[in-house]
Amino acid sequence: MAVQNHPQHHPRFRFPSLHRTGTAQATTDTTAATTAARAYAFASLRLLTGFVFLWAFLDKTFGFGYATPSGKGWIDGGSPTKGFLSSVAAGPMESTFHDWAGAGWANWLFMLGLLGVGIALVAGVALRLAAVAGTAMMALMWIAEWPPAKHLSDGSLSMSSNPFADYHLIYAIVLIALAAAGAGATWGLGKLWATLPIVRDHNWLK
């Protein structure tokens, strides 16, 4: 009886491609490094911007001698809004701002806004609320300085360097970007804040 030998097919053992694995690992490492760098950059921007708001509050409250002279702070009876609003000399709300200058409600709203936005940014919590409040403040201050004006109401040059963009708009965009990026998770209490039941139920508090 003839015996036929059929070829046996054995699965081939292949070594994993070092090139592909290395490339995938390098890509993963690069992505992780980029993500971390972005998180640290946003966190740094958040802390610096928060310090700007907090310092403005502290200087106007205690009169550290920077923008607010010593002895002219809020606790000394000075007004945080009178000097700025009473000097408005251009724009569609010039007379309105003059009426608001030094008013108790205006002082409290302005100072609470500075304090609230500053604390939220430094702590990394309630960034969406901070973005809304901070953007509203920046919009009002932009209108008060009114960059589109070439001349003030008395006819003198306004010295405006740009007909639209100024630092108030930059701050507003920064606040919105920080909130959109969830920048409170790095170097902040954003993750802990997001676990609170009231925050989980109301996303606008994040």
CSV table of C-alpha atoms in Angstrom, one decimal:
chain,number,residue,atom,x,y,z
A,1,MET,CA,0.0,0.0,0.0
A,2,ALA,CA,1.4,3.3,-1.0
A,3,VAL,CA,1.7,5.8,1.7
A,4,GLN,CA,1.3,9.5,0.6
A,5,ASN,CA,3.1,12.1,2.6
A,6,HIS,CA,1.1,15.3,2.7
A,7,PRO,CA,3.0,18.4,3.5
A,8,GLN,CA,2.3,19.7,6.9
A,9,HIS,CA,1.7,23.4,7.3
A,10,HIS,CA,3.1,24.8,10.5
A,11,PRO,CA,2.3,28.3,11.6
A,12,ARG,CA,5.3,30.5,11.1
A,13,PHE,CA,6.7,32.3,14.1
A,14,ARG,CA,7.3,36.0,13.4
A,15,PHE,CA,9.2,38.3,15.5
A,16,PRO,CA,7.3,41.5,16.2
A,17,SER,CA,8.4,44.4,14.1
A,18,LEU,CA,10.7,46.5,16.1
A,19,HIS,CA,10.3,49.4,13.7
A,20,ARG,CA,6.5,49.5,14.0
A,21,THR,CA,6.5,49.1,17.7
A,22,GLY,CA,9.1,51.7,18.1
A,23,THR,CA,7.2,54.1,15.9
A,24,ALA,CA,4.0,53.5,17.8
A,25,GLN,CA,5.7,54.0,21.1
A,26,ALA,CA,7.4,57.1,19.9
A,27,THR,CA,4.1,58.5,18.7
A,28,THR,CA,2.4,57.7,22.0
A,29,ASP,CA,5.2,59.3,23.9
A,30,THR,CA,5.1,62.4,21.7
A,31,THR,CA,1.3,62.7,22.1
A,32,ALA,CA,1.5,62.3,25.9
A,33,ALA,CA,4.3,64.9,26.0
A,34,THR,CA,2.3,67.3,23.9
A,35,THR,CA,-0.8,66.9,26.0
A,36,ALA,CA,1.2,67.5,29.2
A,37,ALA,CA,2.9,70.5,27.8
A,38,ARG,CA,-0.5,72.0,26.7
A,39,ALA,CA,-1.9,71.3,30.2
A,40,TYR,CA,1.0,73.0,31.9
A,41,ALA,CA,0.9,76.0,29.5
A,42,PHE,CA,-2.8,76.5,30.2
A,43,ALA,CA,-2.3,76.1,33.9
A,44,SER,CA,0.5,78.7,33.9
A,45,LEU,CA,-1.7,81.1,31.9
A,46,ARG,CA,-4.6,80.5,34.3
A,47,LEU,CA,-2.5,81.2,37.4
A,48,LEU,CA,-0.9,84.4,35.9
A,49,THR,CA,-4.3,85.7,34.8
A,50,GLY,CA,-5.8,84.9,38.2
A,51,PHE,CA,-2.9,86.8,39.9
A,52,VAL,CA,-3.7,89.9,37.7
A,53,PHE,CA,-7.3,90.0,38.9
A,54,LEU,CA,-6.4,89.2,42.5
A,55,TRP,CA,-3.7,91.8,42.7
A,56,ALA,CA,-6.0,94.4,41.2
A,57,PHE,CA,-8.5,93.6,44.0
A,58,LEU,CA,-5.8,93.7,46.8
A,59,ASP,CA,-4.2,96.9,45.5
A,60,LYS,CA,-7.5,98.7,45.2
A,61,THR,CA,-8.6,97.4,48.6
A,62,PHE,CA,-5.5,98.2,50.7
A,63,GLY,CA,-3.7,100.8,48.6
A,64,PHE,CA,-0.3,99.2,48.1
A,65,GLY,CA,1.0,102.2,46.2
A,66,TYR,CA,0.9,100.8,42.7
A,67,ALA,CA,-2.3,101.7,40.8
A,68,THR,CA,-3.8,102.8,44.1
A,69,PRO,CA,-1.9,105.3,46.3
A,70,SER,CA,-1.2,104.4,49.9
A,71,GLY,CA,-4.1,105.7,52.1
A,72,LYS,CA,-6.5,105.7,49.2
A,73,GLY,CA,-7.6,102.1,49.3
A,74,TRP,CA,-11.1,100.9,49.6
A,75,ILE,CA,-10.7,100.3,53.3
A,76,ASP,CA,-9.5,103.9,53.7
A,77,GLY,CA,-12.7,105.3,52.2
A,78,GLY,CA,-11.5,105.5,48.6
A,79,SER,CA,-13.6,104.4,45.7
A,80,PRO,CA,-12.4,101.7,43.3
A,81,THR,CA,-14.5,103.0,40.4
A,82,LYS,CA,-14.6,106.8,40.8
A,83,GLY,CA,-11.2,107.6,39.3
A,84,PHE,CA,-11.5,105.3,36.3
A,85,LEU,CA,-15.2,105.9,35.5
A,86,SER,CA,-15.1,109.7,36.1
A,87,SER,CA,-12.2,110.0,33.6
A,88,VAL,CA,-14.1,108.3,30.7
A,89,ALA,CA,-13.9,110.8,27.9
A,90,ALA,CA,-15.1,108.9,24.8
A,91,GLY,CA,-17.6,106.4,23.7
A,92,PRO,CA,-21.4,105.9,23.7
A,93,MET,CA,-21.6,105.4,27.5
A,94,GLU,CA,-19.5,108.3,28.6
A,95,SER,CA,-22.2,110.1,30.6
A,96,THR,CA,-23.6,106.8,32.0
A,97,PHE,CA,-20.2,105.9,33.3
A,98,HIS,CA,-19.8,109.3,34.9
A,99,ASP,CA,-23.1,108.7,36.7
A,100,TRP,CA,-21.9,105.3,37.9
A,101,ALA,CA,-18.5,106.6,39.1
A,102,GLY,CA,-18.1,106.1,42.9
A,103,ALA,CA,-21.6,104.6,43.4
A,104,GLY,CA,-21.7,102.0,46.2
A,105,TRP,CA,-23.2,99.3,44.1
A,106,ALA,CA,-20.7,99.9,41.3
A,107,ASN,CA,-17.8,99.6,43.8
A,108,TRP,CA,-19.1,96.4,45.3
A,109,LEU,CA,-19.9,94.7,41.9
A,110,PHE,CA,-16.5,95.7,40.5
A,111,MET,CA,-14.5,94.5,43.5
A,112,LEU,CA,-16.5,91.3,44.0
A,113,GLY,CA,-16.0,90.6,40.3
A,114,LEU,CA,-12.2,91.0,40.6
A,115,LEU,CA,-12.1,88.9,43.7
A,116,GLY,CA,-14.4,86.1,42.4
A,117,VAL,CA,-12.6,85.8,39.0
A,118,GLY,CA,-9.2,85.9,40.7
A,119,ILE,CA,-10.0,83.2,43.2
A,120,ALA,CA,-11.7,81.0,40.6
A,121,LEU,CA,-8.7,81.2,38.3
A,122,VAL,CA,-6.0,80.6,41.0
A,123,ALA,CA,-8.0,77.7,42.4
A,124,GLY,CA,-9.0,76.3,39.1
A,125,VAL,CA,-12.7,76.1,39.9
A,126,ALA,CA,-15.9,77.5,38.3
A,127,LEU,CA,-13.9,78.6,35.3
A,128,ARG,CA,-17.1,78.9,33.2
A,129,LEU,CA,-18.6,81.4,35.6
A,130,ALA,CA,-15.3,83.2,35.8
A,131,ALA,CA,-15.3,83.5,32.0
A,132,VAL,CA,-18.8,84.9,31.9
A,133,ALA,CA,-18.2,87.4,34.7
A,134,GLY,CA,-14.7,88.4,33.6
A,135,THR,CA,-15.8,88.8,29.9
A,136,ALA,CA,-18.6,91.1,31.1
A,137,MET,CA,-16.2,93.2,33.1
A,138,MET,CA,-13.7,93.4,30.2
A,139,ALA,CA,-16.5,94.4,27.8
A,140,LEU,CA,-17.6,97.3,30.0
A,141,MET,CA,-14.0,98.4,30.5
A,142,TRP,CA,-13.4,98.2,26.7
A,143,ILE,CA,-16.5,100.4,26.2
A,144,ALA,CA,-15.2,102.8,28.8
A,145,GLU,CA,-11.8,103.3,27.1
A,146,TRP,CA,-13.5,103.0,23.6
A,147,PRO,CA,-10.5,102.2,21.4
A,148,PRO,CA,-12.4,103.1,18.1
A,149,ALA,CA,-12.3,106.8,19.0
A,150,LYS,CA,-9.5,108.8,17.4
A,151,HIS,CA,-10.4,111.8,19.5
A,152,LEU,CA,-11.8,112.3,23.0
A,153,SER,CA,-14.9,114.3,23.7
A,154,ASP,CA,-12.8,117.5,24.2
A,155,GLY,CA,-11.2,117.1,20.8
A,156,SER,CA,-7.8,115.9,21.9
A,157,LEU,CA,-6.2,112.8,20.5
A,158,SER,CA,-7.2,109.6,22.2
A,159,MET,CA,-3.8,108.0,21.7
A,160,SER,CA,-5.6,104.7,20.9
A,161,SER,CA,-3.1,102.3,19.3
A,162,ASN,CA,-5.8,100.1,17.7
A,163,PRO,CA,-9.3,100.7,16.6
A,164,PHE,CA,-10.6,97.4,18.0
A,165,ALA,CA,-8.2,95.1,19.8
A,166,ASP,CA,-6.8,96.0,23.2
A,167,TYR,CA,-5.8,94.2,26.3
A,168,HIS,CA,-9.4,93.9,27.6
A,169,LEU,CA,-10.3,91.8,24.6
A,170,ILE,CA,-7.2,89.7,25.1
A,171,TYR,CA,-8.1,89.0,28.7
A,172,ALA,CA,-11.7,88.1,27.7
A,173,ILE,CA,-10.4,85.6,25.1
A,174,VAL,CA,-8.0,84.1,27.6
A,175,LEU,CA,-10.8,83.6,30.1
A,176,ILE,CA,-13.0,81.9,27.5
A,177,ALA,CA,-10.1,79.7,26.3
A,178,LEU,CA,-9.2,78.6,29.9
A,179,ALA,CA,-12.8,77.6,30.6
A,180,ALA,CA,-13.1,75.7,27.2
A,181,ALA,CA,-9.8,73.9,27.8
A,182,GLY,CA,-10.8,72.9,31.4
A,183,ALA,CA,-7.6,74.4,32.6
A,184,GLY,CA,-8.3,73.9,36.3
A,185,ALA,CA,-7.4,70.2,36.3
A,186,THR,CA,-3.6,70.9,36.3
A,187,TRP,CA,-2.2,72.7,39.3
A,188,GLY,CA,-5.7,73.4,40.5
A,189,LEU,CA,-8.7,72.0,42.2
A,190,GLY,CA,-10.7,71.5,39.0
A,191,LYS,CA,-10.9,67.7,39.2
A,192,LEU,CA,-12.1,67.8,42.8
A,193,TRP,CA,-14.5,70.6,42.0
A,194,ALA,CA,-16.0,68.5,39.2
A,195,THR,CA,-16.9,65.7,41.6
A,196,LEU,CA,-19.1,67.8,43.8
A,197,PRO,CA,-22.8,66.7,43.4
A,198,ILE,CA,-24.0,70.2,42.6
A,199,VAL,CA,-21.4,70.7,39.9
A,200,ARG,CA,-22.1,67.3,38.4
A,201,ASP,CA,-25.8,68.3,38.1
A,202,HIS,CA,-25.1,71.8,36.7
A,203,ASN,CA,-22.3,71.8,34.1
A,204,TRP,CA,-22.4,75.6,34.0
A,205,LEU,CA,-20.7,75.6,37.4
A,206,LYS,CA,-17.6,73.8,36.1
